[in-house]
Coordinates of C-alpha atoms and ligand atoms in Angstrom, one line a residue:
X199 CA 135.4 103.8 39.0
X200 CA 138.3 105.5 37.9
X201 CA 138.0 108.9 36.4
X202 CA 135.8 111.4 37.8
X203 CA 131.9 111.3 36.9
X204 CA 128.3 113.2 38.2
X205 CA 126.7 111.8 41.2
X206 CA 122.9 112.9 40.9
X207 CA 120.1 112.6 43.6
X208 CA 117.0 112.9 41.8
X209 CA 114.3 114.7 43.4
X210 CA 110.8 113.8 42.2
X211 CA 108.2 116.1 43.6
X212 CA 110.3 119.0 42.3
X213 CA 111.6 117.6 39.3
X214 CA 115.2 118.9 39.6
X215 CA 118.6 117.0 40.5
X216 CA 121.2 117.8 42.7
X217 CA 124.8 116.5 41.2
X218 CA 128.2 116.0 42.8
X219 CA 131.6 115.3 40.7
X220 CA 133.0 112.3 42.6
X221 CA 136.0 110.7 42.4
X222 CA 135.5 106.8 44.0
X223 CA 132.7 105.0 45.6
X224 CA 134.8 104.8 49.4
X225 CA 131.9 102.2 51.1
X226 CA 128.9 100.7 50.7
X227 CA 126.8 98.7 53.1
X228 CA 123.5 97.4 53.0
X229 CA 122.3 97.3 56.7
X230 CA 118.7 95.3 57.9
X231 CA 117.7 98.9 57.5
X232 CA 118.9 100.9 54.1
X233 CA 121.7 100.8 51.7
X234 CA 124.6 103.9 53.1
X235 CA 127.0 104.7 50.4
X236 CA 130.5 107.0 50.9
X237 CA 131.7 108.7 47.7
X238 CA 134.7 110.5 47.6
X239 CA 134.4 114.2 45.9
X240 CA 136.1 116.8 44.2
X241 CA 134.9 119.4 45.6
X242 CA 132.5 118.5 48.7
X243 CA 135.0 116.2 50.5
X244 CA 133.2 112.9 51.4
X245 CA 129.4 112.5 50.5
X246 CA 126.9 110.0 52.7
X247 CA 123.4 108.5 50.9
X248 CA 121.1 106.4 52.3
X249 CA 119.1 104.2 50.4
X250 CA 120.5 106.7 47.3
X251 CA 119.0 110.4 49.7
X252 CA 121.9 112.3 50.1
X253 CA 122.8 112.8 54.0
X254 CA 125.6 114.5 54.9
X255 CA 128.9 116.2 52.8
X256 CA 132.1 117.5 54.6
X257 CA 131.5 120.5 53.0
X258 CA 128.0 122.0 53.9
X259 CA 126.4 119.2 57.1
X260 CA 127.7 122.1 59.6
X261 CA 124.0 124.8 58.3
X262 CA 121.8 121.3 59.3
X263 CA 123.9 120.4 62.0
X264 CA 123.6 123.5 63.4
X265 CA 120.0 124.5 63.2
X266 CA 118.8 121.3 63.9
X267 CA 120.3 121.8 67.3
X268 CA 121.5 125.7 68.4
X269 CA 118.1 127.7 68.2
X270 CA 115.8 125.3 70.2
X271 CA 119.0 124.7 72.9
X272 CA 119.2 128.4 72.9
X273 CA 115.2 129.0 73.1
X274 CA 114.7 126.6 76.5
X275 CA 115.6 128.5 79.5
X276 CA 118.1 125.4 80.7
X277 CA 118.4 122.5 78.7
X278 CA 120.4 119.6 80.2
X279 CA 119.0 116.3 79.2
X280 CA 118.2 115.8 75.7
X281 CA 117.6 112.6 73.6
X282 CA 118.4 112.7 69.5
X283 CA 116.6 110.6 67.1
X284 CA 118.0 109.4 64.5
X285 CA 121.4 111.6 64.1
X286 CA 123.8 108.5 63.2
X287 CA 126.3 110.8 61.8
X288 CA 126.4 112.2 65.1
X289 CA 126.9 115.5 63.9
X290 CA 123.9 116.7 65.6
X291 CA 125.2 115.3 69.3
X292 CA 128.5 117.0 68.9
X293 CA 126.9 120.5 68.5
X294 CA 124.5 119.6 71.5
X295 CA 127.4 118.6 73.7
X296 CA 129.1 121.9 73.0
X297 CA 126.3 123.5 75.2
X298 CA 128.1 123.2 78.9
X299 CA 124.4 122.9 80.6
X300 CA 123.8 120.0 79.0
X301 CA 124.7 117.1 81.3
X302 CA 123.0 114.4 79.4
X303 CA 122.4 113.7 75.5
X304 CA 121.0 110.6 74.1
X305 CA 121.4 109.8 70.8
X306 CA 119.3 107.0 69.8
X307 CA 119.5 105.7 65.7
X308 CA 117.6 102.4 64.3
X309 CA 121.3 101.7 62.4
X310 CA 124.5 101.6 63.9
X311 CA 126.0 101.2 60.4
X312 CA 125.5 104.7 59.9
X313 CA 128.0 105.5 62.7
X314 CA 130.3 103.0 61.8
X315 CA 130.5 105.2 58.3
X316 CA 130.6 108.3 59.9
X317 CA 133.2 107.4 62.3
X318 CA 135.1 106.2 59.7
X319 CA 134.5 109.2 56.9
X320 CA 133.6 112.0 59.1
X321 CA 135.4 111.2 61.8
X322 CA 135.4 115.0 62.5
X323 CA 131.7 114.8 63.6
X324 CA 132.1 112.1 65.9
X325 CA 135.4 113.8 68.2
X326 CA 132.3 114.1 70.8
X327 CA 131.3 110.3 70.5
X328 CA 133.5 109.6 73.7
X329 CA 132.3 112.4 76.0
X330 CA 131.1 111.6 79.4
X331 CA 127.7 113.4 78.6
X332 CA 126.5 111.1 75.8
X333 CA 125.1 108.2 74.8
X334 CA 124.9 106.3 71.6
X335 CA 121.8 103.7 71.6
X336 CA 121.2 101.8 68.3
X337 CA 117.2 101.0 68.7
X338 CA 113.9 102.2 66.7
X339 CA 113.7 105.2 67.9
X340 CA 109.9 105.5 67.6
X341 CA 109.9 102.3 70.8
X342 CA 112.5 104.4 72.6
X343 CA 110.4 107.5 72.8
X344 CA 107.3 105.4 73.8
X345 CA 109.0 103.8 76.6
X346 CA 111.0 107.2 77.9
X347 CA 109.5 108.1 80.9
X348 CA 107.4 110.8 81.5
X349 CA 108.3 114.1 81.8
X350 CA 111.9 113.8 82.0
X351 CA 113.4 115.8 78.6
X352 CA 113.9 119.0 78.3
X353 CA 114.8 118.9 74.3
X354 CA 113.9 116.1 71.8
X355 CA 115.7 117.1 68.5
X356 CA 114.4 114.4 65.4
X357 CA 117.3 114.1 63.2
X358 CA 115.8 111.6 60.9
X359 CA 115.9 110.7 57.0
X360 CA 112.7 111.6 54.9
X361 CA 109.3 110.2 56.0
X362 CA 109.6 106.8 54.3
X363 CA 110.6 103.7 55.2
X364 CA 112.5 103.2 59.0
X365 CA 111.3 107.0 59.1
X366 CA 107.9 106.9 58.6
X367 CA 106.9 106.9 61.6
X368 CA 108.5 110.0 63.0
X369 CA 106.4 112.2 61.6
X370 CA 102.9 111.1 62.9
X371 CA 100.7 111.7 65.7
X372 CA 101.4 108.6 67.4
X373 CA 105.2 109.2 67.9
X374 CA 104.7 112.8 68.5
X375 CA 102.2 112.1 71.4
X376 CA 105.5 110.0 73.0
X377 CA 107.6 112.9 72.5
X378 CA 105.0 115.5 74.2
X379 CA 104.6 112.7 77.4
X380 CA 108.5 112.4 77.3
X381 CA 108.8 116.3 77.5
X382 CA 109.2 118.1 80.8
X383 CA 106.1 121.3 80.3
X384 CA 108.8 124.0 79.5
X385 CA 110.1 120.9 76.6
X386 CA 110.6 121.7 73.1
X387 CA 110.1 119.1 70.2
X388 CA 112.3 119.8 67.1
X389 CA 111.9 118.0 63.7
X390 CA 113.9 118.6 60.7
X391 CA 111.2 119.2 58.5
X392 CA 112.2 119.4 54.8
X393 CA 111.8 121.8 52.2
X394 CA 109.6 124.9 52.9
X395 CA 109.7 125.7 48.7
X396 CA 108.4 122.3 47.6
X397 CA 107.1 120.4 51.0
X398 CA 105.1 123.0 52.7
X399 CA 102.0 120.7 52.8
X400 CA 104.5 117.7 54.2
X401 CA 105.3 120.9 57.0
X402 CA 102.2 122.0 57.3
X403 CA 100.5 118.1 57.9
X404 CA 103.7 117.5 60.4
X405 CA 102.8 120.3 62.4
X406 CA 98.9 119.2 62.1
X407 CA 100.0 116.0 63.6
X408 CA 102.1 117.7 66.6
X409 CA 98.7 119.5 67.5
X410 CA 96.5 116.6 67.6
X411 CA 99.6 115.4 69.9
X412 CA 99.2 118.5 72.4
X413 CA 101.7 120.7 71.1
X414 CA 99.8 124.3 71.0
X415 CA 102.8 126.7 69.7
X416 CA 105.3 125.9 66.3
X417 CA 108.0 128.1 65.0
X418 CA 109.4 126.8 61.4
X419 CA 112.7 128.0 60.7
X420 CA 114.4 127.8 57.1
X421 CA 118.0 127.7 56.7
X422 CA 120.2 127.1 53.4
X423 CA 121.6 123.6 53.0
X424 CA 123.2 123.4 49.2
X425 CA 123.1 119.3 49.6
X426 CA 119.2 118.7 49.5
X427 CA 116.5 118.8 47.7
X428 CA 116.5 122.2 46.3
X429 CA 119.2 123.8 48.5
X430 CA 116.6 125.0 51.1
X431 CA 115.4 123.2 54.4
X432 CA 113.8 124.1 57.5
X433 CA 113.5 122.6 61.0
X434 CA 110.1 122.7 63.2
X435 CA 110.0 123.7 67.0
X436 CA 107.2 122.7 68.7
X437 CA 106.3 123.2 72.5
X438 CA 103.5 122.9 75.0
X439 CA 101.6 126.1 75.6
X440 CA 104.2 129.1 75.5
X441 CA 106.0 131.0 72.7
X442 CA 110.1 130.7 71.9
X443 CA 111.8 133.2 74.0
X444 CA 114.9 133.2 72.0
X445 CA 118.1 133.6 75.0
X446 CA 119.7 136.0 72.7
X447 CA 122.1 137.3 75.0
X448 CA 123.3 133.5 75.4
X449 CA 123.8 133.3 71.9
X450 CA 125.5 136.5 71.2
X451 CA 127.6 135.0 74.1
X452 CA 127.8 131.5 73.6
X453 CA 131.2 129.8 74.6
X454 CA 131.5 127.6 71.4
X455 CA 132.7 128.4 67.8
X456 CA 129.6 128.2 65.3
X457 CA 130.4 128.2 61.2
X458 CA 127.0 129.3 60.5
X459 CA 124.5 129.9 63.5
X460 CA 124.8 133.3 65.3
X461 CA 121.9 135.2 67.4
X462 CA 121.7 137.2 64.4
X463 CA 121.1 134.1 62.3
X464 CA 118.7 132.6 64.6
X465 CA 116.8 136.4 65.0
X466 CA 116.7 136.4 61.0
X467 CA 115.4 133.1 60.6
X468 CA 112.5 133.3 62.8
X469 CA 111.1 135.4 60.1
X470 CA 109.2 133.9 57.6
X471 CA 108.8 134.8 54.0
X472 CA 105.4 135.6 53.1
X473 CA 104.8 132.5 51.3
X474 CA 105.6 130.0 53.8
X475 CA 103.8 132.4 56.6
X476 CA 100.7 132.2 54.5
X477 CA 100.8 128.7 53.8
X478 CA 101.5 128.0 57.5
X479 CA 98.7 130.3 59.2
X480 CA 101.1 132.9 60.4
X481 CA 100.6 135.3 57.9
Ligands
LIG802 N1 120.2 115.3 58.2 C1 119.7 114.2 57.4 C2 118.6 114.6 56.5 O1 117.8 115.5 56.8 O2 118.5 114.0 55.5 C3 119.4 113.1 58.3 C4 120.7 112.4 58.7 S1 120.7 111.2 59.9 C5 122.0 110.2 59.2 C6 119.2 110.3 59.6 C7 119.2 109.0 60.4 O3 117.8 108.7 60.8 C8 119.7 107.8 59.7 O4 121.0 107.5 60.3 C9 118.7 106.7 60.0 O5 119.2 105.4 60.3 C10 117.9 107.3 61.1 N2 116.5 106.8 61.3 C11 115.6 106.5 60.4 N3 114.5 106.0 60.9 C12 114.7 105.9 62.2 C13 114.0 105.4 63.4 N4 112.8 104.9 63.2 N5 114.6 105.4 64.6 C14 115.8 105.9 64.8 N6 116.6 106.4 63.7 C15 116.0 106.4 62.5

């Protein structure tokens, strides 16, 4: 490749396409697992796909990385041992390991190739790879949750590609029930879950699932994230028996820069637009 040219990931169920202008292919591998390609960009610094799904860019993985991990670590009254699935990228750990409380965090991918990339591509999202705190497993996650044992996690944040292929089976009874008996009573589950425009019945069938599990209580929270499928996702809390007490204090407080998540962020996104609150039952 040598002069610039468009980048698209097609999106079928919505029948859009979201392009990048890139410059060079920097990697590809082709793990047991999916193909990970690196492309350099003009404008979005370096771009991951897996198996051709866009992942993470330099420019915009701080929203995900963030909500996928600040609102449930700052809803659980004292989180110090949690386990990430999934997360290769590692982004997702380093915001976690900015919480001082925590004095454990697991991160636990089916494909250390994706590491490998990030460390070499975003290196910026690994600077926490070395800290005391953490651990990097490279396993199926869905055997690792089955075998955690019981009630020892306070936070289990799912950090996974879309439900197909090594994914699949993170979003199904079956693997939730593992998370529910790995969760200490006062746990919190949280799966990224997608797009609430286009995939509120893929939301609405996850959360099903996390009922027949045990989990009793769900809080869906939508944040912008330009890089996927139509520029709008959402993570899914779920927890045994009581509601989200949001620490907002600790947030408004929190001894950690953020580029996007604030206590005002978090308040605002626990709102729902009417649409998604209908669709979900909380209308
Ligand atoms: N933020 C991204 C998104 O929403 O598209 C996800 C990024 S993260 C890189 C997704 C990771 O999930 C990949 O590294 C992939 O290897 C991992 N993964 C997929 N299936 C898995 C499984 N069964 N167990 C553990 N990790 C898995």
């Amino acid at each position: 490749m040598t002069a610039p040219h468009w980048l698209y990931e097609n999106f079928e169920p919505a029948g859009s396409a979201i392009g990048y202008r890139v410059t060079r292919k920097l990697d590809e591998v082709q793990s047991p697992f999916q193909k990970i390609e690196v492309f350099e960009s003009t404008d979005w610094g370096n771009v991951m796909l897996i198996d051709g799904a866009m992942m993470v860019t330099t420019r915009d993985n701080f929203l995900y990385h963030e909500m996928v991990s600040h609102p449930a670590l700052f809803t659980h009254a004292d989180p110090k041992h949690v386990v990430i699935i999934g997360g290769g990228d590692c982004g997702t750990l380093r915001e976690v390991l900015r919480h001082p409380g925590v004095e454990k965090a697991v991160q636990c991918d089916i494909d250390e190739q994706v590491t490998r990339m990030s460390e070499k591509y975003f290196p910026e999202l690994c600077e926490s790879n070395g800290d005391a705190r953490a651990e990097l497993l490279f396993d199926d996650g869905i055997a690792y949750m089955k075998h955690c044992a019981p009630g020892s996690l306070d936070i289990v944040i799912v950090d996974s590609t879309d439900p197909v292929g090594p994914a699949e089976g993170l979003f199904n009874k079956s693997f939730f029930e593992s998370c529910f008996r790995a969760l200490k009573d006062d746990g919190i589950l949280v799966q990224q879950s997608e797009s609430p425009l286009v995939l509120l019945d893929l939301i609405k069938a996850m959360r099903a699932e996390m009922g027949k599990a045990g989990f009793s209580t769900f809080q869906t929270l939508p944040f912008p994230q330009p890089c996927y499928p139509t520029g709008w996702w959402s993570v899914t809390l779920a927890r045994k028996g009581q509601g989200f007490e949001f620490r907002e204090a600790d947030a408004a407080a929190k001894p950690f820069p953020t580029k996007y998540y604030t206590a005002d962020i978090h308040r605002a996104a626990q709102v729902l637009p009417p649409f998604v609150a209908e669709a979900l039952g909380e209308g």
